[in-house]
């Protein structure tokens, strides 16, 4: 199977690359700065032609187009939209609107740009699956604490976008889902997070492996439990 992963140079994205290569899959990894993606270099040497690394800034149309031109030369079975940023965690009176716009551009608009650009290759793939890494913090019913405006709002926007996407792409036989990875020990999650990346990613891969059209448009955590909207 051929997988495309965005935000693949660190954290959850890097763990996706590791686990997929370990089980024999082919991976196209999108990273903002390939020359700085040093953690991927050993995997590149170990896997031979099963790993390809591409420059990708999900906020820039020209970068997405160049990425798609390289990736869409062959069918894509599974797309994992993982690239994301945290934004500033500040109160209402401290909001930085430029930071809000940037967080929306990455977390909410980036997955739409990528999925749209890769549709021709996804339609020809065998897997026909698109998984979007979101967060329970984008769930309206789960928000009992407030704050984190940029992150919460951008993930809520992504969630709504994927609901629309699932309806639009059902006719193509493409299953589109949202995945909450849990609170993971990454640069974003911090040292207090309880979940190692390997546990989160192995769980999400089990969910992705079991997806069918009946799951399209739904929101699951890494254990396969449905998350309330």
Tab-separated table of C-alpha atoms in Angstrom:
chain	number	residue	atom	x	y	z
A	1	UNK	CA	0.000	0.000	0.000
A	2	UNK	CA	1.131	3.553	-0.687
A	3	UNK	CA	0.639	6.154	2.049
A	4	UNK	CA	1.058	9.927	1.949
A	5	UNK	CA	1.722	11.647	5.276
A	6	UNK	CA	1.956	15.375	5.924
A	7	UNK	CA	3.931	16.846	8.818
A	8	UNK	CA	6.161	13.767	8.724
A	9	UNK	CA	9.442	15.048	10.171
A	10	UNK	CA	8.650	14.770	13.883
A	11	UNK	CA	6.168	13.679	16.528
A	12	UNK	CA	3.125	11.735	15.403
A	13	UNK	CA	3.951	12.116	11.703
A	14	UNK	CA	7.424	10.674	12.147
A	15	UNK	CA	6.000	7.759	14.115
A	16	UNK	CA	3.518	7.066	11.300
A	17	UNK	CA	6.427	6.888	8.862
A	18	UNK	CA	8.394	4.526	11.108
A	19	UNK	CA	5.554	2.122	11.732
A	20	UNK	CA	4.378	2.010	8.125
A	21	UNK	CA	7.871	1.339	6.783
A	22	UNK	CA	8.356	-1.344	9.415
A	23	UNK	CA	5.357	-3.220	8.119
A	24	UNK	CA	6.464	-2.957	4.498
A	25	UNK	CA	4.405	-0.056	3.146
A	26	UNK	CA	5.554	2.675	0.763
A	27	UNK	CA	5.484	6.214	2.168
A	28	UNK	CA	5.595	9.668	0.626
A	29	UNK	CA	6.470	12.066	3.450
A	30	UNK	CA	5.682	15.761	3.248
A	31	UNK	CA	7.894	18.037	5.388
A	32	UNK	CA	8.347	21.794	5.484
A	33	UNK	CA	12.158	21.667	5.214
A	34	UNK	CA	13.596	18.377	3.890
A	35	UNK	CA	17.149	19.544	4.631
A	36	UNK	CA	16.253	19.759	8.328
A	37	UNK	CA	14.351	16.472	8.522
A	38	UNK	CA	17.372	14.624	9.915
A	39	UNK	CA	15.362	12.028	11.812
A	40	UNK	CA	14.043	10.737	8.484
A	41	UNK	CA	17.494	10.238	6.949
A	42	UNK	CA	18.246	6.850	8.589
A	43	UNK	CA	14.816	5.603	7.520
A	44	UNK	CA	15.526	6.739	3.984
A	45	UNK	CA	18.714	4.681	3.875
A	46	UNK	CA	17.116	1.635	5.502
A	47	UNK	CA	13.983	1.521	3.348
A	48	UNK	CA	15.468	2.262	-0.050
A	49	UNK	CA	12.816	3.356	-2.512
A	50	UNK	CA	9.914	2.757	-0.121
A	51	UNK	CA	10.368	6.223	1.427
A	52	UNK	CA	10.329	9.462	-0.506
A	53	UNK	CA	10.657	12.871	1.148
A	54	UNK	CA	9.075	15.962	-0.380
A	55	UNK	CA	9.050	19.645	0.531
A	56	UNK	CA	5.570	20.727	1.603
A	57	UNK	CA	4.117	23.846	3.186
A	58	UNK	CA	0.390	23.152	3.496
A	59	UNK	CA	-0.401	26.883	3.704
A	60	UNK	CA	1.039	27.707	0.268
A	61	UNK	CA	-0.804	26.852	-2.928
A	62	UNK	CA	2.395	26.658	-4.981
A	63	UNK	CA	4.012	24.242	-2.510
A	64	UNK	CA	0.922	22.023	-2.445
A	65	UNK	CA	0.771	21.993	-6.247
A	66	UNK	CA	4.430	21.006	-6.534
A	67	UNK	CA	3.941	18.294	-3.908
A	68	UNK	CA	0.903	16.932	-5.745
A	69	UNK	CA	2.740	16.944	-9.067
A	70	UNK	CA	5.348	14.615	-7.577
A	71	UNK	CA	3.011	12.423	-5.558
A	72	UNK	CA	0.241	12.003	-8.130
A	73	UNK	CA	2.463	10.219	-10.629
A	74	UNK	CA	1.209	6.981	-9.041
A	75	UNK	CA	-2.005	5.981	-7.230
A	76	UNK	CA	-2.285	6.866	-3.538
A	77	UNK	CA	-4.026	4.334	-1.290
A	78	UNK	CA	-4.160	6.264	1.994
A	79	UNK	CA	-3.675	9.953	2.786
A	80	UNK	CA	-2.971	10.940	6.400
A	81	UNK	CA	-3.350	14.676	6.947
A	82	UNK	CA	-1.243	15.065	10.062
A	83	UNK	CA	0.454	18.479	9.723
A	84	UNK	CA	-0.680	20.811	12.479
A	85	UNK	CA	0.332	23.616	14.808
A	86	UNK	CA	-0.727	24.470	18.336
A	87	UNK	CA	-1.118	28.214	18.116
A	88	UNK	CA	-0.917	30.407	21.179
A	89	UNK	CA	-2.740	29.182	24.277
A	90	UNK	CA	-3.940	32.520	25.621
A	91	UNK	CA	-7.097	34.044	27.027
A	92	UNK	CA	-9.642	36.071	25.098
A	93	UNK	CA	-8.067	39.399	25.992
A	94	UNK	CA	-4.615	38.258	24.785
A	95	UNK	CA	-5.516	36.922	21.347
A	96	UNK	CA	-3.016	37.445	18.523
A	97	UNK	CA	-5.102	37.475	15.364
A	98	UNK	CA	-2.151	36.822	13.068
A	99	UNK	CA	-1.462	33.677	15.085
A	100	UNK	CA	-5.142	32.710	14.793
A	101	UNK	CA	-5.017	33.098	11.013
A	102	UNK	CA	-1.824	31.048	10.729
A	103	UNK	CA	-3.256	28.276	12.915
A	104	UNK	CA	-6.400	28.137	10.785
A	105	UNK	CA	-4.304	28.097	7.610
A	106	UNK	CA	-2.377	25.024	8.776
A	107	UNK	CA	-4.947	23.059	10.774
A	108	UNK	CA	-8.191	23.746	8.902
A	109	UNK	CA	-7.308	24.841	5.367
A	110	UNK	CA	-4.160	22.748	4.881
A	111	UNK	CA	-5.964	19.374	4.880
A	112	UNK	CA	-8.500	20.711	2.372
A	113	UNK	CA	-5.739	21.901	0.034
A	114	UNK	CA	-3.886	18.580	0.241
A	115	UNK	CA	-6.916	16.330	-0.161
A	116	UNK	CA	-8.210	18.312	-3.129
A	117	UNK	CA	-4.797	18.299	-4.827
A	118	UNK	CA	-4.333	14.541	-4.342
A	119	UNK	CA	-7.839	13.490	-5.384
A	120	UNK	CA	-6.837	12.169	-8.828
A	121	UNK	CA	-4.303	9.782	-7.267
A	122	UNK	CA	-6.657	8.815	-4.414
A	123	UNK	CA	-9.416	7.915	-6.869
A	124	UNK	CA	-7.043	5.446	-8.552
A	125	UNK	CA	-5.797	3.916	-5.306
A	126	UNK	CA	-6.925	0.637	-3.790
A	127	UNK	CA	-7.278	1.913	-0.229
A	128	UNK	CA	-9.383	5.010	-0.906
A	129	UNK	CA	-8.985	6.345	2.631
A	130	UNK	CA	-8.298	9.846	3.948
A	131	UNK	CA	-7.573	10.220	7.669
A	132	UNK	CA	-7.291	13.628	9.319
A	133	UNK	CA	-5.495	13.973	12.645
A	134	UNK	CA	-7.670	16.331	14.680
A	135	UNK	CA	-8.198	16.665	18.433
A	136	UNK	CA	-10.883	16.159	21.047
A	137	UNK	CA	-10.257	19.846	21.763
A	138	UNK	CA	-12.171	20.559	18.550
A	139	UNK	CA	-15.275	18.884	19.995
A	140	UNK	CA	-17.912	21.432	20.990
A	141	UNK	CA	-19.495	19.180	23.597
A	142	UNK	CA	-16.122	18.402	25.209
A	143	UNK	CA	-15.137	22.046	25.735
A	144	UNK	CA	-15.732	22.685	29.419
A	145	UNK	CA	-12.584	24.730	30.121
A	146	UNK	CA	-12.423	27.455	27.452
A	147	UNK	CA	-9.158	29.014	26.250
A	148	UNK	CA	-6.883	27.674	23.483
A	149	UNK	CA	-8.947	29.606	20.949
A	150	UNK	CA	-6.698	29.133	17.928
A	151	UNK	CA	-6.281	25.394	18.394
A	152	UNK	CA	-9.860	24.623	19.410
A	153	UNK	CA	-11.460	26.729	16.680
A	154	UNK	CA	-9.147	25.494	13.901
A	155	UNK	CA	-9.752	21.859	14.801
A	156	UNK	CA	-13.519	22.423	15.032
A	157	UNK	CA	-13.371	23.972	11.556
A	158	UNK	CA	-11.416	20.963	10.288
A	159	UNK	CA	-14.013	18.623	11.781
A	160	UNK	CA	-16.845	20.375	9.948
A	161	UNK	CA	-14.829	20.436	6.735
A	162	UNK	CA	-14.283	16.690	6.895
A	163	UNK	CA	-18.002	16.078	7.432
A	164	UNK	CA	-18.662	17.950	4.191
A	165	UNK	CA	-15.765	16.213	2.461
A	166	UNK	CA	-17.077	12.792	3.462
A	167	UNK	CA	-20.428	13.566	1.875
A	168	UNK	CA	-18.878	14.998	-1.279
A	169	UNK	CA	-16.425	12.126	-1.818
A	170	UNK	CA	-18.712	9.231	-0.936
A	171	UNK	CA	-19.682	8.930	-4.592
A	172	UNK	CA	-15.993	8.291	-5.355
A	173	UNK	CA	-15.846	5.516	-2.776
A	174	UNK	CA	-13.461	7.517	-0.556
A	175	UNK	CA	-13.771	7.119	3.223
A	176	UNK	CA	-12.825	10.308	5.119
A	177	UNK	CA	-12.490	10.218	8.904
A	178	UNK	CA	-11.224	12.269	11.832
A	179	UNK	CA	-8.816	10.818	14.386
A	180	UNK	CA	-8.036	12.049	17.892
A	181	UNK	CA	-4.518	10.802	18.746
A	182	UNK	CA	-4.815	11.306	22.492
A	183	UNK	CA	-2.502	13.470	24.584
A	184	UNK	CA	0.829	12.382	23.134
A	185	UNK	CA	4.432	12.863	24.253
A	186	UNK	CA	5.580	15.146	21.429
A	187	UNK	CA	6.936	18.681	21.162
A	188	UNK	CA	3.324	19.841	20.999
A	189	UNK	CA	1.966	17.517	23.695
A	190	UNK	CA	4.781	18.180	26.141
A	191	UNK	CA	6.569	16.058	28.709
A	192	UNK	CA	3.495	15.651	30.924
A	193	UNK	CA	1.528	13.825	28.235
A	194	UNK	CA	0.700	10.244	29.272
A	195	UNK	CA	0.760	8.595	25.849
A	196	UNK	CA	3.906	7.575	23.906
A	197	UNK	CA	3.742	8.212	20.143
A	198	UNK	CA	4.091	4.495	19.354
A	199	UNK	CA	0.882	3.661	21.248
A	200	UNK	CA	-1.105	6.497	19.681
A	201	UNK	CA	0.016	5.756	16.137
A	202	UNK	CA	-0.377	1.972	16.337
A	203	UNK	CA	-3.927	2.577	17.551
A	204	UNK	CA	-4.728	5.035	14.776
A	205	UNK	CA	-3.331	2.651	12.176
A	206	UNK	CA	-5.648	-0.073	13.460
A	207	UNK	CA	-8.557	2.316	13.012
A	208	UNK	CA	-7.403	3.290	9.500
A	209	UNK	CA	-6.890	-0.341	8.496
A	210	UNK	CA	-10.468	-1.157	9.491
A	211	UNK	CA	-12.133	1.794	7.763
A	212	UNK	CA	-14.899	1.379	5.242
A	213	UNK	CA	-17.398	3.779	3.683
A	214	UNK	CA	-19.792	3.260	6.587
A	215	UNK	CA	-17.258	5.011	8.838
A	216	UNK	CA	-16.879	8.028	6.561
A	217	UNK	CA	-17.546	11.385	8.184
A	218	UNK	CA	-17.121	10.051	11.723
A	219	UNK	CA	-14.777	11.038	14.564
A	220	UNK	CA	-12.763	8.354	16.405
A	221	UNK	CA	-10.000	8.321	18.982
A	222	UNK	CA	-6.861	6.220	18.677
A	223	UNK	CA	-8.597	3.309	20.408
A	224	UNK	CA	-11.459	3.303	17.900
A	225	UNK	CA	-14.000	4.860	20.257
A	226	UNK	CA	-16.301	7.422	18.657
A	227	UNK	CA	-15.759	10.985	19.903
A	228	UNK	CA	-18.752	13.316	20.482
A	229	UNK	CA	-18.952	16.363	18.249
